[in-house]
């Protein structure tokens, strides 16, 4: 049997900012269609890791391979959803969602039709001609998600995409994201500070540690899918959250104390 090539291969990744080692010797693999979350204390290098995979930032040493090709610069095989709302206020929802194809020079009629279908997929049918100021925070993040999907990426990189949302909207967005993921089965790297969010969404959780930033442990989430929100109240779910929290508690306390000092 021929083994499938992993979607993403990280070999010996190190990142230094001057003398500071932000990430040290990360080796890992992500399989096609996997949902991976990354958790860890502030400053452990989660964003840096995502930026390197996206090609926005260069690794100091090591190699990143996506579909067996080295990552050296940003490309339309990677879609990025940021924490902050970075929609352009003077463009409509559909035009915001079409930015990727426009920049890439492939904003065809077919692509526009596909993007309209994406707006429906993310629950924004009928809002294509609205402007960002007419939308709630949750709806804006849906546009950001549609925008990242509009380039039909191989991998979706999401950096705390729901952290600016209120608790209820956030839970809705988690279930919506899972629904969308089940339909398209993109490979996802999802950074979050909320451990329950990571457990709810993921096949595996990468637990990062700091000083230096590194991949400390990988926790497999063997909860059956599809997952209703009520899974969060099951003993198996709570045990996974507790286990991950116990791995990062010490580092999180240390980073909070530093921020207060
Ligand atoms: N461009 C840069 N120049 C210098 N240092 C940087 C740069 N980007 C990040 N760092 C440092 O690298 C470390 C990791 O930062 P990063 O933003 O990746 O952490 P993070 O895990 O995403 O944190 P948070 O949870 O607060 O978002 C930090 O110490 C940060 O100050
Ligand atoms: Mg970050």
Coordinates of C-alpha atoms and ligand atoms in Angstrom, one line a residue:
X1 CA 0.0 0.0 0.0
X2 CA 1.3 3.5 -0.9
X3 CA 1.1 5.8 2.1
X4 CA -0.6 9.1 1.5
X5 CA 1.7 12.1 1.7
X6 CA 0.7 14.3 4.7
X7 CA -0.9 17.6 3.9
X8 CA 1.6 19.5 5.9
X9 CA 5.1 18.4 7.0
X10 CA 7.2 20.5 9.5
X11 CA 10.8 19.4 9.9
X12 CA 13.2 21.0 12.4
X13 CA 11.4 24.4 12.4
X14 CA 13.2 27.1 14.4
X15 CA 12.4 30.8 14.5
X16 CA 14.6 33.4 16.0
X17 CA 13.9 37.1 16.4
X18 CA 17.4 38.4 17.0
X19 CA 18.7 36.5 20.0
X20 CA 15.2 35.4 21.1
X21 CA 14.2 31.9 20.1
X22 CA 10.4 32.2 19.5
X23 CA 10.1 28.6 18.2
X24 CA 12.4 25.7 18.7
X25 CA 12.8 22.5 16.7
X26 CA 9.2 21.7 15.8
X27 CA 8.7 18.5 13.9
X28 CA 5.2 17.4 13.0
X29 CA 2.8 16.2 10.4
X30 CA -0.8 17.1 9.6
X31 CA -2.9 14.7 7.6
X32 CA -5.3 15.7 4.8
X33 CA -8.6 17.0 6.2
X34 CA -7.5 17.1 9.8
X35 CA -8.7 19.7 12.2
X36 CA -5.9 20.8 14.4
X37 CA -6.1 23.3 17.2
X38 CA -3.1 25.0 18.7
X39 CA -3.2 26.1 22.4
X40 CA -0.6 27.5 24.7
X41 CA 0.2 30.6 26.8
X42 CA 0.6 34.0 25.4
X43 CA 4.0 34.4 23.7
X44 CA 4.6 30.7 23.0
X45 CA 4.7 31.4 19.3
X46 CA 1.3 30.3 18.0
X47 CA 0.9 33.3 15.7
X48 CA 4.5 33.0 14.6
X49 CA 3.9 29.3 13.7
X50 CA 0.8 30.1 11.7
X51 CA 2.6 33.0 9.9
X52 CA 5.4 30.7 8.9
X53 CA 3.0 28.1 7.6
X54 CA 1.2 30.9 5.7
X55 CA 4.5 32.1 4.2
X56 CA 4.2 35.6 5.7
X57 CA 7.2 34.9 7.9
X58 CA 10.3 33.0 7.1
X59 CA 11.6 30.2 9.3
X60 CA 15.2 30.6 10.6
X61 CA 15.9 26.9 10.1
X62 CA 13.9 23.9 9.0
X63 CA 11.5 23.1 6.3
X64 CA 7.7 23.4 5.8
X65 CA 6.1 21.3 3.0
X66 CA 2.5 21.7 1.9
X67 CA 1.4 18.9 -0.4
X68 CA 5.0 17.9 -0.7
X69 CA 6.1 21.3 -2.0
X70 CA 8.3 23.7 0.1
X71 CA 6.5 26.8 1.5
X72 CA 8.5 29.9 0.8
X73 CA 5.9 32.7 0.3
X74 CA 2.2 33.2 0.7
X75 CA 0.0 31.4 -1.9
X76 CA -3.6 30.8 -2.8
X77 CA -3.3 27.2 -1.4
X78 CA -3.5 28.8 2.1
X79 CA -6.4 30.8 3.5
X80 CA -5.9 33.0 6.6
X81 CA -8.6 34.2 9.0
X82 CA -7.3 36.7 11.6
X83 CA -8.5 37.6 15.0
X84 CA -9.2 41.2 14.1
X85 CA -11.9 42.2 11.7
X86 CA -10.0 43.3 8.5
X87 CA -12.8 43.8 6.1
X88 CA -12.6 46.8 3.9
X89 CA -15.5 49.2 4.9
X90 CA -16.0 50.6 1.4
X91 CA -16.5 47.2 -0.2
X92 CA -19.7 45.1 0.0
X93 CA -19.8 41.7 1.6
X94 CA -19.4 39.9 -1.8
X95 CA -16.6 42.2 -2.9
X96 CA -14.8 41.7 0.4
X97 CA -15.1 38.0 0.0
X98 CA -13.8 38.3 -3.5
X99 CA -10.5 40.1 -2.6
X100 CA -8.4 36.9 -2.7
X101 CA -9.5 35.9 -6.2
X102 CA -9.1 39.6 -7.3
X103 CA -5.6 39.8 -6.1
X104 CA -4.8 36.4 -7.5
X105 CA -6.2 37.5 -10.9
X106 CA -8.8 34.8 -11.1
X107 CA -12.0 36.8 -10.3
X108 CA -14.0 35.1 -13.0
X109 CA -17.8 34.9 -13.3
X110 CA -17.6 31.3 -12.1
X111 CA -15.6 32.4 -9.1
X112 CA -18.1 35.1 -8.2
X113 CA -20.9 32.5 -8.4
X114 CA -18.9 30.1 -6.2
X115 CA -18.3 33.0 -3.7
X116 CA -22.1 33.6 -3.6
X117 CA -22.5 29.9 -2.8
X118 CA -19.9 30.4 -0.1
X119 CA -21.8 33.3 1.4
X120 CA -24.8 30.9 1.6
X121 CA -22.6 28.2 3.2
X122 CA -21.4 30.6 6.0
X123 CA -25.0 31.8 6.6
X124 CA -24.9 35.1 4.8
X125 CA -27.3 34.5 1.9
X126 CA -28.9 37.7 1.0
X127 CA -26.2 39.9 2.6
X128 CA -23.9 40.1 -0.5
X129 CA -24.7 43.7 -1.1
X130 CA -24.5 44.9 2.5
X131 CA -21.5 46.8 3.8
X132 CA -19.4 45.7 6.8
X133 CA -20.9 48.5 9.1
X134 CA -24.3 46.9 8.6
X135 CA -23.2 43.6 10.1
X136 CA -22.8 42.2 13.6
X137 CA -19.4 41.0 14.8
X138 CA -20.4 37.4 14.2
X139 CA -21.5 38.2 10.7
X140 CA -18.2 40.0 9.9
X141 CA -16.3 36.9 11.0
X142 CA -18.4 34.9 8.7
X143 CA -17.4 37.2 5.8
X144 CA -13.8 36.7 6.8
X145 CA -14.3 33.0 6.7
X146 CA -16.0 33.2 3.3
X147 CA -13.1 35.3 2.1
X148 CA -10.5 32.7 3.2
X149 CA -12.5 29.9 1.5
X150 CA -13.0 31.9 -1.7
X151 CA -9.5 31.1 -2.9
X152 CA -10.4 27.4 -2.4
X153 CA -7.3 26.9 -0.2
X154 CA -5.8 23.5 0.6
X155 CA -5.4 24.6 4.2
X156 CA -7.2 27.1 6.4
X157 CA -5.1 29.0 9.0
X158 CA -7.2 30.6 11.7
X159 CA -5.7 32.8 14.4
X160 CA -8.1 33.3 17.3
X161 CA -10.9 34.0 14.8
X162 CA -13.7 34.1 17.4
X163 CA -12.0 35.8 20.3
X164 CA -13.7 39.2 19.7
X165 CA -17.2 37.6 19.8
X166 CA -19.5 37.3 22.8
X167 CA -19.8 33.8 24.4
X168 CA -23.1 32.8 22.7
X169 CA -22.1 34.0 19.2
X170 CA -18.8 32.2 19.7
X171 CA -20.6 28.9 20.4
X172 CA -22.8 29.3 17.3
X173 CA -19.7 30.1 15.2
X174 CA -18.0 26.9 16.5
X175 CA -20.9 24.7 15.4
X176 CA -21.1 26.6 12.1
X177 CA -17.4 26.1 11.5
X178 CA -17.7 22.4 12.1
X179 CA -20.7 22.2 9.7
X180 CA -18.6 24.0 7.0
X181 CA -15.6 21.8 7.7
X182 CA -17.7 18.6 7.5
X183 CA -18.9 19.8 4.0
X184 CA -15.5 20.7 2.5
X185 CA -13.0 18.8 4.7
X186 CA -10.3 21.4 4.4
X187 CA -7.3 20.8 6.5
X188 CA -7.5 23.4 9.4
X189 CA -4.9 24.9 11.8
X190 CA -6.9 26.8 14.4
X191 CA -5.3 28.9 17.2
X192 CA -7.3 29.6 20.3
X193 CA -6.8 30.5 24.0
X194 CA -10.0 28.6 24.9
X195 CA -9.3 25.0 25.6
X196 CA -12.9 23.9 25.4
X197 CA -13.1 25.4 21.9
X198 CA -10.0 23.5 20.9
X199 CA -11.4 20.2 22.2
X200 CA -14.8 20.7 20.7
X201 CA -13.5 21.4 17.2
X202 CA -10.4 19.3 16.8
X203 CA -9.1 15.9 15.8
X204 CA -5.9 16.7 17.6
X205 CA -4.8 19.5 19.8
X206 CA -1.2 20.8 19.6
X207 CA -0.2 22.0 23.1
X208 CA 2.6 24.6 22.9
X209 CA 4.9 25.6 25.7
X210 CA 7.0 28.8 26.0
X211 CA 10.5 29.9 26.8
X212 CA 11.4 28.7 24.2
X213 CA 8.2 28.3 22.2
X214 CA 7.8 24.6 21.3
X215 CA 5.3 21.9 20.6
X216 CA 5.1 20.2 24.0
X217 CA 2.5 17.6 23.4
X218 CA -0.2 16.4 21.0
X219 CA -3.6 15.3 22.4
X220 CA -5.9 13.2 20.3
X221 CA -9.5 14.1 20.6
X222 CA -11.4 10.9 20.2
X223 CA -14.9 12.3 20.7
X224 CA -17.3 11.0 18.0
X225 CA -18.5 13.3 15.2
X226 CA -20.8 15.0 14.5
X227 CA -20.5 16.8 17.8
X228 CA -23.5 18.6 19.2
X229 CA -22.8 21.5 21.7
X230 CA -24.0 19.2 24.5
X231 CA -20.9 17.1 24.1
X232 CA -19.2 19.9 26.2
X233 CA -21.0 18.6 29.2
X234 CA -19.9 15.0 28.9
X235 CA -17.3 13.5 31.3
X236 CA -15.0 12.6 28.4
X237 CA -15.0 16.2 27.2
X238 CA -14.3 17.6 30.6
X239 CA -11.5 15.2 31.2
X240 CA -9.8 16.2 27.9
X241 CA -10.1 19.9 28.8
X242 CA -8.7 19.2 32.3
X243 CA -5.8 17.3 30.9
X244 CA -4.8 20.1 28.5
X245 CA -5.2 22.7 31.1
X246 CA -2.9 20.8 33.5
X247 CA -0.3 20.8 30.7
X248 CA -0.3 24.6 30.2
X249 CA -1.4 25.9 33.6
X250 CA 2.1 26.6 34.9
X251 CA 3.1 28.5 31.8
X252 CA -0.1 30.5 31.6
X253 CA 0.3 31.6 35.2
X254 CA 3.9 32.6 34.6
X255 CA 2.9 34.6 31.5
X256 CA 0.0 36.4 33.3
X257 CA 2.4 37.3 36.2
X258 CA 4.8 38.8 33.7
X259 CA 2.1 40.8 32.0
X260 CA 1.1 42.2 35.4
X261 CA 4.6 43.0 36.4
Ligands
LIG1 N1 8.2 40.4 14.4 C1 8.7 40.1 15.6 N2 9.8 40.7 16.1 C2 10.3 40.3 17.3 N3 9.7 39.5 18.1 C3 8.5 39.0 17.7 C4 8.0 39.2 16.5 N4 6.8 38.5 16.3 C5 6.7 37.8 17.5 N5 7.7 38.1 18.3 C6 7.9 37.5 19.7 O1 7.9 36.1 19.5 C7 7.2 35.5 20.6 C8 6.0 34.7 20.1 O2 5.0 35.6 19.6 P1 3.6 35.1 19.1 O3 2.9 36.4 18.7 O4 3.9 34.1 18.0 O5 3.0 34.4 20.3 P2 1.5 33.9 20.5 O6 1.6 32.5 21.1 O7 0.7 34.1 19.3 O8 0.9 34.9 21.7 P3 -0.6 35.4 21.9 O9 -1.3 34.2 22.6 O10 -0.4 36.5 22.9 O11 -1.2 35.8 20.6 C9 6.8 36.6 21.5 O12 7.8 36.7 22.5 C10 6.8 37.8 20.7 O13 7.1 39.0 21.4
LIG2 MG1 -1.0 35.2 18.8

